Coordinates of C-alpha atoms in Angstrom, one line a residue:
R258 CA 61.4 10.5 -46.9
Q259 CA 58.0 10.8 -48.6
K260 CA 56.4 9.3 -45.5
E261 CA 58.1 11.6 -43.1
A262 CA 57.1 14.6 -45.6
L263 CA 53.5 13.6 -45.2
L264 CA 53.5 13.3 -41.4
V265 CA 54.8 16.7 -40.9
A266 CA 52.7 18.0 -43.7
R267 CA 49.5 16.5 -41.9
R268 CA 50.5 17.9 -38.4
L269 CA 51.3 21.4 -39.9
L270 CA 47.9 21.4 -41.8
A271 CA 46.4 20.7 -38.5
T272 CA 47.8 23.9 -36.8
G273 CA 46.1 25.8 -40.0
M274 CA 49.2 26.3 -42.3
T275 CA 48.4 26.1 -45.9
L276 CA 49.8 23.6 -48.1
E277 CA 51.4 26.5 -49.9
E278 CA 53.4 27.5 -46.7
I279 CA 54.3 23.7 -45.9
A280 CA 55.7 22.6 -49.2
P281 CA 59.0 24.7 -48.8
I282 CA 59.1 23.5 -45.4
V283 CA 58.9 19.7 -46.2
D284 CA 61.0 20.1 -49.3
F285 CA 58.3 19.0 -52.0
P286 CA 56.8 20.7 -54.8
L287 CA 53.3 21.9 -54.0
A288 CA 51.6 19.9 -56.7
E289 CA 53.3 16.6 -55.7
L290 CA 52.5 17.4 -51.8
Q291 CA 49.0 17.9 -53.2
A292 CA 48.6 14.6 -55.2
L293 CA 50.3 12.6 -52.2
L294 CA 47.9 13.9 -49.7
A295 CA 44.9 13.2 -51.8
R296 CA 46.0 9.9 -52.8
E297 CA 45.9 9.0 -49.2
D298 CA 42.8 10.3 -48.1

């Protein structure tokens, strides 16, 4: 579930959406999503 959420989040970021907009779509808390994306970069 986490991998799928990150994949979707990256695709949405590429379209210009913000993490604040993406977090509810992928059903992850904003802080957790930020941490996961930062850890993978």
